Coordinates of C-alpha atoms in Angstrom, one line a residue:
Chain U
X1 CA -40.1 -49.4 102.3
X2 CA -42.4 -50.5 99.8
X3 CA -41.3 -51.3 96.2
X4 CA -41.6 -49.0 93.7
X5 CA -40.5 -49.0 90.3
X6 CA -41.1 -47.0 87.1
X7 CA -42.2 -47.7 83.7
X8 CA -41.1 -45.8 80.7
X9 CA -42.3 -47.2 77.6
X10 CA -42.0 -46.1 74.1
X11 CA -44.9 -46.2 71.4
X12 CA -44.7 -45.5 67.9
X13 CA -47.4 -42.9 67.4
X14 CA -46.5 -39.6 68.3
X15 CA -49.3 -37.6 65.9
X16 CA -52.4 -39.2 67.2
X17 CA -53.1 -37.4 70.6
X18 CA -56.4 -39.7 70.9
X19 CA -54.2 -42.9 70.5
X20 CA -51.6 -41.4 73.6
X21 CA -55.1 -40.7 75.5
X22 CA -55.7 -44.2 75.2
X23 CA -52.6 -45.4 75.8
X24 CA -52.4 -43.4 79.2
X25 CA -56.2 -44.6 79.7
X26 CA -55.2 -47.9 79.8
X27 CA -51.9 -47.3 82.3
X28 CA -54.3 -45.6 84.5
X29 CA -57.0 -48.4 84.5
X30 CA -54.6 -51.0 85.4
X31 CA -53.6 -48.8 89.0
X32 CA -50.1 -47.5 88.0
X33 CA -49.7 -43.2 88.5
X34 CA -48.9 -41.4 84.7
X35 CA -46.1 -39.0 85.9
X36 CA -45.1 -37.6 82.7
X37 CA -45.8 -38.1 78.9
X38 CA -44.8 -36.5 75.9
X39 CA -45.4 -36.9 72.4
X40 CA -43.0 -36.1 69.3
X41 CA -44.4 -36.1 65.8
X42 CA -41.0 -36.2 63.7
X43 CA -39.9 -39.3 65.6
X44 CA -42.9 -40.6 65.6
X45 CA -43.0 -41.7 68.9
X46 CA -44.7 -40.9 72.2
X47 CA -42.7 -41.9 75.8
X48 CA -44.6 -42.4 79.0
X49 CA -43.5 -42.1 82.6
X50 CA -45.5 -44.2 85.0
X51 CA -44.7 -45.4 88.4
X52 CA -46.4 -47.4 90.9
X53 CA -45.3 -51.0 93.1
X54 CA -44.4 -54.3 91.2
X55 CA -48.2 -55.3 90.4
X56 CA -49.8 -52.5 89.3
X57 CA -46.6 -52.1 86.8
X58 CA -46.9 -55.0 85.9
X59 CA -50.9 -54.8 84.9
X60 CA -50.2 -51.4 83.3
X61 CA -47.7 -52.6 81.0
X62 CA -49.1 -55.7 79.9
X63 CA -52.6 -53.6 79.5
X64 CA -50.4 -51.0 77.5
X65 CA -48.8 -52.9 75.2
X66 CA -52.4 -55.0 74.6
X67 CA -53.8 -51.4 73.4
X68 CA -50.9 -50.7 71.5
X69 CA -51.4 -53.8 69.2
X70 CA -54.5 -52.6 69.0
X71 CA -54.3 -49.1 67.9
X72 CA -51.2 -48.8 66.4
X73 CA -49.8 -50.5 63.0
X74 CA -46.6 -50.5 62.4
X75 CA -47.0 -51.2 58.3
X76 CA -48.1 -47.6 58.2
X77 CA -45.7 -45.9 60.1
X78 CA -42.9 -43.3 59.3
X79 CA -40.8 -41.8 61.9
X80 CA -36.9 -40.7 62.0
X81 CA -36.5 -42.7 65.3
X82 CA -35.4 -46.6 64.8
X83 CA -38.2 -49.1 65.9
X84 CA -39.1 -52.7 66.4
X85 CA -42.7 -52.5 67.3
X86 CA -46.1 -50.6 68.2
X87 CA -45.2 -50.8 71.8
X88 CA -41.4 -50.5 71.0
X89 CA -39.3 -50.4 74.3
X90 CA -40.5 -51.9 77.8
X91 CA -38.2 -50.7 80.3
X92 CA -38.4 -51.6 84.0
X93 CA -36.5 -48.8 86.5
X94 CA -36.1 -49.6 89.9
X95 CA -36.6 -46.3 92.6
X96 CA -36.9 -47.9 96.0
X97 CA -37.5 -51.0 97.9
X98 CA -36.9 -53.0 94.2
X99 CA -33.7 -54.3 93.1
X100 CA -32.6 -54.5 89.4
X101 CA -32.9 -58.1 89.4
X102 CA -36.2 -58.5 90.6
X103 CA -37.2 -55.5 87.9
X104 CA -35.8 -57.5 85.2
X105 CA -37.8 -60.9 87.0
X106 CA -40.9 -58.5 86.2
X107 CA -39.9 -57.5 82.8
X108 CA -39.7 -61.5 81.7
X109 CA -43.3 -61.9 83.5
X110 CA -44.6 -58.6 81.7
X111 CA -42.7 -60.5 78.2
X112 CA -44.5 -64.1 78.5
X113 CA -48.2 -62.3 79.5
X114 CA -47.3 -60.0 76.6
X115 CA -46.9 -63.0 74.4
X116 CA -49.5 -65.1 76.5
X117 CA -52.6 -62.3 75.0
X118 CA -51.4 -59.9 72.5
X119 CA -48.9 -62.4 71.2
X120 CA -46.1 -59.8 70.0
X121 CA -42.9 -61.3 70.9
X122 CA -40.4 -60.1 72.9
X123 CA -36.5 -58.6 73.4
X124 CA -34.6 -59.7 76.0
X125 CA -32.4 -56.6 77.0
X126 CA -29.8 -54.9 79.5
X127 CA -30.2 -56.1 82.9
X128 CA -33.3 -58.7 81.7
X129 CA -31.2 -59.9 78.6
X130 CA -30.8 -63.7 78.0
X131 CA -28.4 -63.6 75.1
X132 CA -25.2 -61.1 76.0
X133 CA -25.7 -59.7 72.3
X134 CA -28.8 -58.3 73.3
X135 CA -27.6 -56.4 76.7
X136 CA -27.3 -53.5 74.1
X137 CA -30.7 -52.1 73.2
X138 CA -29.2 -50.4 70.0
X139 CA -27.9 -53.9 68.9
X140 CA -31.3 -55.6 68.6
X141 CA -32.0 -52.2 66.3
X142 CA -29.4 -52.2 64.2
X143 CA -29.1 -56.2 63.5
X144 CA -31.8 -58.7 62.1
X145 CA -32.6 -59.7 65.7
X146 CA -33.2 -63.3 64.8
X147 CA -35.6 -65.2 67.4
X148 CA -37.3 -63.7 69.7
X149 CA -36.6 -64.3 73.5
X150 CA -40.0 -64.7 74.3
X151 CA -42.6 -65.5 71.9
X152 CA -42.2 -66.4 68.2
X153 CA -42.9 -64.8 65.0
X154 CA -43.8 -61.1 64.9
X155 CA -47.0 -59.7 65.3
X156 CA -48.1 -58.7 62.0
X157 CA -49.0 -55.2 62.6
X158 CA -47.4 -54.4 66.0
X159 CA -44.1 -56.5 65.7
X160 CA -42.0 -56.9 68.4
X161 CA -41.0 -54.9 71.7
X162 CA -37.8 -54.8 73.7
X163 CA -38.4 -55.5 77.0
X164 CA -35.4 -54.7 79.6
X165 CA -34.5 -53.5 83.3
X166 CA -32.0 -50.9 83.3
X167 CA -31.2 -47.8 85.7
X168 CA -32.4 -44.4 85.8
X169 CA -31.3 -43.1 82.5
X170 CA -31.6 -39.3 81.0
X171 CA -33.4 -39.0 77.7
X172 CA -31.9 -35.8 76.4
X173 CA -32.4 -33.9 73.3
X174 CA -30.5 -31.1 71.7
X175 CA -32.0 -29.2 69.1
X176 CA -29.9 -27.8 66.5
X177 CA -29.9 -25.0 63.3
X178 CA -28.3 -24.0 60.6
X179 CA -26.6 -27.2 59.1
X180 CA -27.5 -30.7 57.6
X181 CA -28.6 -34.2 58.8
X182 CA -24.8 -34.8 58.0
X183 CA -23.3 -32.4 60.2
X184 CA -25.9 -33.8 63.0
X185 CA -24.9 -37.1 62.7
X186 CA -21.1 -36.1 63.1
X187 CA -22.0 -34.5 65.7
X188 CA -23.9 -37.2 67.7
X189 CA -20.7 -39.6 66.5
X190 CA -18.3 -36.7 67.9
X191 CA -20.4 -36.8 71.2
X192 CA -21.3 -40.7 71.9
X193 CA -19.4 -43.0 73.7
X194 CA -19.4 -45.8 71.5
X195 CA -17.4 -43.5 68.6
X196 CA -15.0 -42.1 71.5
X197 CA -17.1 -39.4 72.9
X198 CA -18.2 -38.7 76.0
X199 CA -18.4 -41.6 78.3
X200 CA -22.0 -43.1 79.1
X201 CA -24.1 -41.1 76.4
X202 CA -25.4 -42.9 73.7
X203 CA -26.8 -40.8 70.4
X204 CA -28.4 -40.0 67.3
X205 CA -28.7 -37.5 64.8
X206 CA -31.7 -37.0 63.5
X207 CA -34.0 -34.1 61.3
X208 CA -36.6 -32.6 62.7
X209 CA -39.1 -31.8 59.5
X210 CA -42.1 -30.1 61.4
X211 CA -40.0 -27.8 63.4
X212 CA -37.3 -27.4 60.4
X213 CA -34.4 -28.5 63.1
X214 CA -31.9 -31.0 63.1
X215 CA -31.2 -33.2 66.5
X216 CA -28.9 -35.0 68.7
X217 CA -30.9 -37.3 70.5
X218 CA -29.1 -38.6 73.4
X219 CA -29.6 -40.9 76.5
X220 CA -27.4 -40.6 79.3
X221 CA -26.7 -43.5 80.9
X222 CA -24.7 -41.9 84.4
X223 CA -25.2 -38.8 85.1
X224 CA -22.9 -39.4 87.7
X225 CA -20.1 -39.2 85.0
X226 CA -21.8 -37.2 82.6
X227 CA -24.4 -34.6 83.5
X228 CA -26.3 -33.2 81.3
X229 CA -24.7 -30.0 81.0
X230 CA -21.4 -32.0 80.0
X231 CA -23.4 -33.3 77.0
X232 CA -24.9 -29.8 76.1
X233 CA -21.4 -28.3 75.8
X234 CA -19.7 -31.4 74.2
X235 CA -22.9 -30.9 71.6
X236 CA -22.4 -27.1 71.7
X237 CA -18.5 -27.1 70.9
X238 CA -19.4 -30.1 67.9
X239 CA -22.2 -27.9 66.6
X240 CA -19.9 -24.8 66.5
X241 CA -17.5 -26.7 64.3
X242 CA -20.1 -27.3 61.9
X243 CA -21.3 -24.0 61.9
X244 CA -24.2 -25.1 63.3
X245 CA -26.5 -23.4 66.7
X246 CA -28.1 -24.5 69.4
X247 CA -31.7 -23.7 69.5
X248 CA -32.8 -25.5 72.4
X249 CA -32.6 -28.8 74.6
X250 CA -35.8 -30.8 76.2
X251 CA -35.4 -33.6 78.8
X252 CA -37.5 -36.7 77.7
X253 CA -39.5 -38.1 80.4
X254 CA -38.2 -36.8 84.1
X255 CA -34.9 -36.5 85.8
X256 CA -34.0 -37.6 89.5
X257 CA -33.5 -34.8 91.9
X258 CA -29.7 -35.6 91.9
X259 CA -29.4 -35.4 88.3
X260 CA -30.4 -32.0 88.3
X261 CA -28.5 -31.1 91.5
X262 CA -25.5 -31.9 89.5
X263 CA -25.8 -30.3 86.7
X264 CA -27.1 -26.6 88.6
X265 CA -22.9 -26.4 89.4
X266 CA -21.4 -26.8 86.0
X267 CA -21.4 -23.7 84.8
X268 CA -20.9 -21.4 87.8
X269 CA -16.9 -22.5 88.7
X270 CA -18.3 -23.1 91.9
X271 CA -15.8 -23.8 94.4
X272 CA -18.1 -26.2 96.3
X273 CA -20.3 -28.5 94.3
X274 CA -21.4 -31.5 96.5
X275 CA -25.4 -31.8 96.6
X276 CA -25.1 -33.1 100.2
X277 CA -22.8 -30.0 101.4
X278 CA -24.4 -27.1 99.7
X279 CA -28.4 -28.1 99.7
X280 CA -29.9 -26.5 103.1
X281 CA -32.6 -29.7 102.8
X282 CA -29.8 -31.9 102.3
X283 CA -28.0 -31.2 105.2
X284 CA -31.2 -30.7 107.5
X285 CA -32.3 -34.5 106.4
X286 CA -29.0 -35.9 107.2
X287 CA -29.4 -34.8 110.8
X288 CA -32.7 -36.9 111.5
Chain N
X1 CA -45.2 -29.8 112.3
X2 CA -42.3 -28.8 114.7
X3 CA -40.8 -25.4 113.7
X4 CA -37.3 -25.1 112.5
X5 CA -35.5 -22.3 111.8
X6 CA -32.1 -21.4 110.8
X7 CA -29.4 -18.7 112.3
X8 CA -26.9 -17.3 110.2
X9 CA -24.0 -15.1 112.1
X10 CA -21.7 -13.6 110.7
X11 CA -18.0 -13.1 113.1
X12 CA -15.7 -10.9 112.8
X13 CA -13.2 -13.3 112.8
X14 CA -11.7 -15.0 109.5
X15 CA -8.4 -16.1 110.5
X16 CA -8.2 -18.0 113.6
X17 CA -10.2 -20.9 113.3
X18 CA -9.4 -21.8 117.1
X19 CA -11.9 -18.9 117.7
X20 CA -14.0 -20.0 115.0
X21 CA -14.0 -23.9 116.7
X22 CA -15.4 -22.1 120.0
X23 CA -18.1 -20.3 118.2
X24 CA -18.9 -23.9 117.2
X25 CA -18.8 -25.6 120.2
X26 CA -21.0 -22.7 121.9
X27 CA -23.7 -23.1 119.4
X28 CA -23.5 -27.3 119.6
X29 CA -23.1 -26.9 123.7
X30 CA -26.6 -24.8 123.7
X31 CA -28.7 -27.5 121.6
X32 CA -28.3 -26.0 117.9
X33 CA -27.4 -28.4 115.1
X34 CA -24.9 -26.6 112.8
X35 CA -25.1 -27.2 109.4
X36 CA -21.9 -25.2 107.6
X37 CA -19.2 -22.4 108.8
X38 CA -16.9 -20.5 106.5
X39 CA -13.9 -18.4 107.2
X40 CA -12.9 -15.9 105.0
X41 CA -9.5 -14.6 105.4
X42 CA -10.2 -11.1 103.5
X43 CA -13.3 -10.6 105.0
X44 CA -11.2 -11.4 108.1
X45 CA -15.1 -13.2 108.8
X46 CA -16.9 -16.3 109.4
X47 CA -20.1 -17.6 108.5
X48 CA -21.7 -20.0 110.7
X49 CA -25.8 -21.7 109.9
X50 CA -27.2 -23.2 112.4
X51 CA -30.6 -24.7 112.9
X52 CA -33.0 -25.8 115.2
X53 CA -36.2 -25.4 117.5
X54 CA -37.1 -21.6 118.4
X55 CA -35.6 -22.3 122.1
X56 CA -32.5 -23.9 121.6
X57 CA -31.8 -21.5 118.4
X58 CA -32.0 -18.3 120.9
X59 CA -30.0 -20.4 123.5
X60 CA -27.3 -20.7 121.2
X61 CA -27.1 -17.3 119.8
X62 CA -26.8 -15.8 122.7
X63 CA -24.0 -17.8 124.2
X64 CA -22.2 -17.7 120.6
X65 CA -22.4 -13.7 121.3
X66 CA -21.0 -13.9 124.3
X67 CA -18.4 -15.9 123.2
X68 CA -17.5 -13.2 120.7
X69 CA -17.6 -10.6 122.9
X70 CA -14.9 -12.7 124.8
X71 CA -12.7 -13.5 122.2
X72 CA -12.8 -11.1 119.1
X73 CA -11.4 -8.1 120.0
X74 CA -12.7 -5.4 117.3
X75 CA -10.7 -2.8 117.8
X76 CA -7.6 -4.9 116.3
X77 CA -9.8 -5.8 113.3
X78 CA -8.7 -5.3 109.9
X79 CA -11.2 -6.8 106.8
X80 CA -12.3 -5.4 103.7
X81 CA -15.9 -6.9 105.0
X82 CA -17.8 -3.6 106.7
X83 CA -18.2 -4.2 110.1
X84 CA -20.2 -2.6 113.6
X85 CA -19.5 -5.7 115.6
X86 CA -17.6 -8.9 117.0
X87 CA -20.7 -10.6 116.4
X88 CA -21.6 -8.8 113.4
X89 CA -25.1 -9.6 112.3
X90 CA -27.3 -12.2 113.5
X91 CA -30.2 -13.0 111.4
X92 CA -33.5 -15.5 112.2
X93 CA -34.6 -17.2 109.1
X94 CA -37.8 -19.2 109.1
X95 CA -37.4 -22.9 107.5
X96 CA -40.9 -24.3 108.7
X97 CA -43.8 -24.1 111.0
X98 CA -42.8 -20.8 112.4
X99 CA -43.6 -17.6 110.7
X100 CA -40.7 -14.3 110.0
X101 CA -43.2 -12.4 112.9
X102 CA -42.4 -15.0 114.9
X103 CA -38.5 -14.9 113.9
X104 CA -38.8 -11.4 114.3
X105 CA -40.3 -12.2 117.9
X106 CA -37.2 -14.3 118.4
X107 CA -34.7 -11.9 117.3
X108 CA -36.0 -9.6 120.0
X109 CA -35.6 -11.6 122.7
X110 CA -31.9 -12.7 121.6
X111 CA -31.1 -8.9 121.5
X112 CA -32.5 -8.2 124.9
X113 CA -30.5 -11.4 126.2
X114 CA -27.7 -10.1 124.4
X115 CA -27.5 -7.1 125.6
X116 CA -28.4 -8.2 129.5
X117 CA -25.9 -11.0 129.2
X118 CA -23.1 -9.2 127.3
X119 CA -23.6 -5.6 127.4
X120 CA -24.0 -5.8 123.2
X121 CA -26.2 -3.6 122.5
X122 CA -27.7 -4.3 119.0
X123 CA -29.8 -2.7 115.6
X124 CA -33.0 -4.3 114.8
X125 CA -32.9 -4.3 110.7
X126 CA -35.4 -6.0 108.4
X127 CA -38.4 -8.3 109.5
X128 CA -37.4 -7.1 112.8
X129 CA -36.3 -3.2 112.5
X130 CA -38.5 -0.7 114.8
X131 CA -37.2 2.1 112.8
X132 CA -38.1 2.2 109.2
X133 CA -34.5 3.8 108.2
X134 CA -33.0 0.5 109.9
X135 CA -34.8 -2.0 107.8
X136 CA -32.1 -2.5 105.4
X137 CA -28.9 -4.0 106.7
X138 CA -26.5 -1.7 104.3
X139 CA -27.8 1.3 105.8
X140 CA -27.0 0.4 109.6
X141 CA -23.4 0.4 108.4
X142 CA -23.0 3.0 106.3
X143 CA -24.1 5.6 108.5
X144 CA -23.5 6.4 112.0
X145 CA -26.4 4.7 113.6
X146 CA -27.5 6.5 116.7
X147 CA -28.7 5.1 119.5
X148 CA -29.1 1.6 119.3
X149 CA -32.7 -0.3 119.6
X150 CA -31.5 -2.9 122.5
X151 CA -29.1 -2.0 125.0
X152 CA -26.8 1.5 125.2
X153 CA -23.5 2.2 124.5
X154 CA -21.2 0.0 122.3
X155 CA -19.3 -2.9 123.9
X156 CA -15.8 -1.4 124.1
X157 CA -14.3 -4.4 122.3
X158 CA -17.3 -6.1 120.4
X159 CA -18.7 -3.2 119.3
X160 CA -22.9 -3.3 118.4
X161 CA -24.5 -6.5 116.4
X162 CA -27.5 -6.3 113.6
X163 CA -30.2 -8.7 114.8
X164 CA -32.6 -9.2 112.2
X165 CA -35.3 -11.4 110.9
X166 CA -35.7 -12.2 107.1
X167 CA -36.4 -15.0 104.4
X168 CA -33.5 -16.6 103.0
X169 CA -31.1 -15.1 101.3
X170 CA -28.3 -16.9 99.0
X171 CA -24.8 -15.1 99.7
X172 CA -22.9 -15.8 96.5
X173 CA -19.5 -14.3 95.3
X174 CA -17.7 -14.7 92.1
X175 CA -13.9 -14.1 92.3
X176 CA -12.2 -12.1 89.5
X177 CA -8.5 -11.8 87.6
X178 CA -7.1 -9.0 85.5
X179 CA -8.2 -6.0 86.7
X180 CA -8.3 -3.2 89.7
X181 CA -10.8 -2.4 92.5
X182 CA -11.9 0.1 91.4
X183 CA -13.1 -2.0 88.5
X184 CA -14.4 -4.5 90.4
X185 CA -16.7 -1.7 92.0
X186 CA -17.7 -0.8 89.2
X187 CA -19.2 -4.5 88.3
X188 CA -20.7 -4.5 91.6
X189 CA -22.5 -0.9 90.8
X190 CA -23.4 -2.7 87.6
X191 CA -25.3 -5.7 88.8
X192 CA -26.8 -4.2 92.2
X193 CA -30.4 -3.4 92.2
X194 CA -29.7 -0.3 93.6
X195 CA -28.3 1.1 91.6
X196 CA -30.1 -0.4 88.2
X197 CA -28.9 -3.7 88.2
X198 CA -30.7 -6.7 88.9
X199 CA -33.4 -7.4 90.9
X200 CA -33.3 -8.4 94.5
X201 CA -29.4 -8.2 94.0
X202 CA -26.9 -6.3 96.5
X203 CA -23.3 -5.9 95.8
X204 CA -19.9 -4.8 97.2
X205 CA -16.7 -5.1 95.1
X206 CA -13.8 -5.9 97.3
X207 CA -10.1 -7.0 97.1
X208 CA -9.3 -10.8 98.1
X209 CA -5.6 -10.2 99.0
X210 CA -4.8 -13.3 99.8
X211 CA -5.9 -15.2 97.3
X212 CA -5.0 -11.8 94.6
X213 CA -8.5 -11.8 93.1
X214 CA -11.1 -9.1 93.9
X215 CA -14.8 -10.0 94.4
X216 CA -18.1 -9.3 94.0
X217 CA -19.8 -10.2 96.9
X218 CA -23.3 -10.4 96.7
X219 CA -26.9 -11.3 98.3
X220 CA -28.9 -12.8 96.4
X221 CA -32.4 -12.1 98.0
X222 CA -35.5 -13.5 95.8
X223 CA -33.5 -16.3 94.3
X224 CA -36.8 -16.8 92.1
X225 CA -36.2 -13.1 90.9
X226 CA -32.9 -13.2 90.4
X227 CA -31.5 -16.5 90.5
X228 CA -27.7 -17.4 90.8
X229 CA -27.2 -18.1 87.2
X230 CA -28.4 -14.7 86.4
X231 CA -26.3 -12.7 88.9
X232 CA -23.2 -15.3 87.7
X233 CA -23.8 -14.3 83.8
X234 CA -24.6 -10.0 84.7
X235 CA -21.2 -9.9 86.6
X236 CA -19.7 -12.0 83.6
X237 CA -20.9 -9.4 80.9
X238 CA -20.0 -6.7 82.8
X239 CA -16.6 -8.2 83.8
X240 CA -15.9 -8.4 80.4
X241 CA -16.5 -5.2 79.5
X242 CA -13.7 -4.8 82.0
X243 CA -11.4 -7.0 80.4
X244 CA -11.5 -9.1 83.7
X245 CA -12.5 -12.7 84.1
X246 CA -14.1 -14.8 86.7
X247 CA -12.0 -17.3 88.3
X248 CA -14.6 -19.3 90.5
X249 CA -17.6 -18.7 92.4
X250 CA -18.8 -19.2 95.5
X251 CA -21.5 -19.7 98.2
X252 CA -21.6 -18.9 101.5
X253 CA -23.6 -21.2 103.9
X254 CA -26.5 -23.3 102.3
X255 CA -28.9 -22.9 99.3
X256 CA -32.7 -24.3 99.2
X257 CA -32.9 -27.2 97.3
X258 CA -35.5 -25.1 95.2
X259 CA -32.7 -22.3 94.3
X260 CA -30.8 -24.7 92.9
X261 CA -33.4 -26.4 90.6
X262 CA -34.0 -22.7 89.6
X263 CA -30.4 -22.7 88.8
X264 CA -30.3 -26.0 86.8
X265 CA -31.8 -24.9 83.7
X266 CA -30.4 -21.5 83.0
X267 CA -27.8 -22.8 80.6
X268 CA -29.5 -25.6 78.7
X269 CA -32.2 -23.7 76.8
X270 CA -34.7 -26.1 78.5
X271 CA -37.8 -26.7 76.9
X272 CA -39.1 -27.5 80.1
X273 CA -37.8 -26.0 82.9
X274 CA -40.1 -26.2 85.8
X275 CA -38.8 -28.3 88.6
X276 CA -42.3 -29.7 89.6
X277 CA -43.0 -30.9 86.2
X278 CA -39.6 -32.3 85.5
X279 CA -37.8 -33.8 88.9
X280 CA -39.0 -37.4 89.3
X281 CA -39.1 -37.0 93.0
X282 CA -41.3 -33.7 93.2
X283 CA -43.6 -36.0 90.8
X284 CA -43.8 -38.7 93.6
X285 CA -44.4 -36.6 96.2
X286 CA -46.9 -35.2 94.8
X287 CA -48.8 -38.8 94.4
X288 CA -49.1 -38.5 97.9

C-alpha cells in the first residue's frame, strides 16, 4: 500500500476568498489533492483538507505556509478563534501505509524547511511534541509559549505555527440562538472533557457576529467513544438549560466513513448497530 | 466487472433454528455466500441474504426451496406475518454488473426449477410479474391469487412462493409500548404511502407476543425518498399521538452503505449533508 497521509492546516484569513484561492493554488502546485476547504469569517479562519503520499505533503505544506507569510498579517487580524500565526496549525494525519510516527518525522522536516525559508518558528505538538507541555495544542494557546521548538523569534507579521501529528479528529460545530456568549461558554465547559464533560471532545464557546449566533466549537478526538451525535445531544440538553436552541451543526473539514457509520445508529434504538454487521458493502468486502 | 447479486428469502419458519441452520447449509452447500439470517419468533419467519454469481445464486435458491418444502410444514403455521408459502418470497436483487431484467430473467428460471424440482408452484411479482395486478407483493396475499404463473396447484404442505425481482429494499421495524393493536394499525395506516403516508413506505402493524410490544413493520423502498430516519420520526409522531412509545428499532438483513450515510445526518441539522462532499473516503476515491 502506498503511504498516504492528510493535511489539514489552519490559516487566519477566513474573509479574503482571493487569499484561500491562493492558498489552495499553492497546495495544488506543490502535487498534493485539495479535498475540502472552507472558510469562516467570524473566526477568522479558513481550514484546508489535502491529501496526497509523504512528499507531495510535505512540498504543499512547506509551499503553504511560505504563502501564508506572505499574504497574511497577523498585526491586522481580528477573529473569535485563538491563534498563534498566519499559518496557525500544521497537522500531519496518517490514512494508510503511514504510521503516526513517521507523520510526526514529517511534521519536524515540514518545521525546520518552514524555518529554513519563511523563517516563522515552530510548535512542537501531540504526537510530534518535544516538550510534554506542548502534547496539548490548547496549552501552547493559552500560555506564553516561551521558545520555539524549531526556529527562534517570531515572524513579525506571520508569527508562529503549531506543527503536530495527531489522528483523525472531527472538527464539529454547533450553532446556537437565543442566549449570550456566557451561556455558550457554559455550555462548551458543561460539554468538554477537560471540565468533566464528555470524554475526548475538546471546546469552545464562541459568538458568531455575521450570522448573529453563538457557538460551540468542538473537536472530537474519538469518535469511537464519542460520536458526533453524542456531542449534539450533550450540546442540545446544555443549550436547553440555558434556554438556548439549536440552529444548526456543520462538520469542519471531512469525516471517515466510520465516523459517520456510527453516528447513522444513535438515534434510531436500533437493536443492531455494528458497521461491519448491518452495512451490505461491509459484509460483501469481508468475504474477498 | 463480475455480477453479484443478492437473494433475500423469507421462511416460514421463526422458531426452530435447526430448520433455519439447514436452510443455511443448503444455500452455503450450493456456492452462495450468506451474509445475515434473522428469526423472528412472531412472525414465526426467517430472513436469510445471500449473495453471489447469477449461477450459484439460482443453485442455492432452489435447493433452499426444496429444503422448505421438506421441512416447514404450512399447514401447522401460526405467525402474525401473512403468508402463501414455506418458502414464502424469494426476491433477486441486483448489487452489480447485472441488470433487475436480468434478475428478473433469473427469477424465472428459479421458479421453473422450483416448480420442476419441488412441485412449488410460484407468483411472479414486481420486476418480474407477467400480470400487472401481481406486480406488488401485498396484493398476491391479500387476495386469492388464481392460478399461479409457474407450476399448478399448491404444494400440499409448502403452499405457493412470490419470486420476484426488485431494487433494494430496507426492511425496518420499530417496536412499540403502551398501547393496543388496533393502535398500532392505525400508525401503520398513518406512515404507509398508501394510504397518504410517506413515500415509498409500506406498513403492517402487528403484535410481538413474545416480546409484548406490537410493531410496525415496514419496507422501506427508495431509501433516498424516504430514508430510515424519516420513517423512524413519522411512526414516532404518530405513536405519540397514540400515547405509545417506541422501544427499539430494527433491521432486517443488510442496509447499503449509502442508506446509511442518508441516515447520518437527519438529526444533526447538518450544514452539509451530502455524503460525497463530506466522507473522507468517498473524497479519495474519487481522486482516482
Amino acid at each position: 500500500v502506498a503511504a498516504l497521509l492528510e493535511c489539514v492546516p489552519n490559516f487566519s484569513e477566513g474573509r479574503n476568498p482571493a487569499t484561500v484561492e491562493a492558498l489552495l493554488d499553492s497546495i495544488r502546485a506543490a502535487g498534493a489533492c485539495v479535498l475540502d476547504h472552507s472558510l469562516d469569517p467570524d473566526h477568522h479562519r479558513s481550514v484546508i483538507t489535502f491529501a496526497g503520499s509523504p512528499d507531495a505533503i510535505l512540498e504543499a505544506a512547506v509551499a503553504a505556509a511560505g504563502k501564508a507569510a506572505d499574504l497574511i498579517d497577523l498585526r491586522r487580524h481580528k477573529g473569535v478563534h485563538p491563534r498563534i500565526g498566519a499559518l496557525d496549525v500544521l497537522p500531519f494525519v496518517p490514512i494508510r501505509g503511514i504510521s503516526l510516527t513517521e507523520c510526526a518525522g514529517l511534521a519536524v522536516r515540514a518545521a525546520e524547511r518552514i524555518w529554513d525559508l519563511h523563517r516563522v518558528p515552530a510548535f512542537l505538538y501531540e504526537a510530534a511534541a518535544r516538550l510534554p507541555e506542548r502534547t496539548n495544542l490548547a496549552a501552547i494557546r493559552r500560555h506564553p509559549p516561551g521558545k520555539p521548538d524549531i526556529g527562534d523569534a517570531l515572524h513579525p507579521t506571520a508569527g508562529a505555527v503549531a506543527i503536530g501529528a495527531r489522528n483523525f479528529l472531527i472538527a464539529y460545530n454547533v450553532n446556537l440562538t437565543g442566549g449570550s456568549l456566557a451561556a455558550a461558554r457554559r455550555i462548551a465547559a458543561r460539554v468538554r472533557e477537560s471540565s468533566g464533560g464528555l470524554p475526548c471532545v475538546k471546546a469552545l464557546g464562541l459568538p458568531l457576529a455575521s450570522r448573529g449566533l453563538l457557538q460551540v466549537s468542538m473537536n472530537l478526538t474519538n469518535f469511537e467513544v464519542t460520536p458526533m451525535h453524542a456531542a449534539f445531544h450533550a450540546v442540545n440538553s446544555a443549550a436547553e438549560k440555558e434556554g438556548m436552541q439549536i440552529v444548526e451543526s456543520e462538520l469542519i473539514g471531512l469525516i471517515p466513513r466510520r465516523a459517520w457509520e456510527f453516528s447513522a445508529a444513535y438515534e434510531l434504538k436500533l437493536s443492531r448497530t455494528d458497521p461491519d454487521a448491518i452495512i451490505l458493502e461491509n459484509r460483501i468486502a469481508a468475504l474477498k
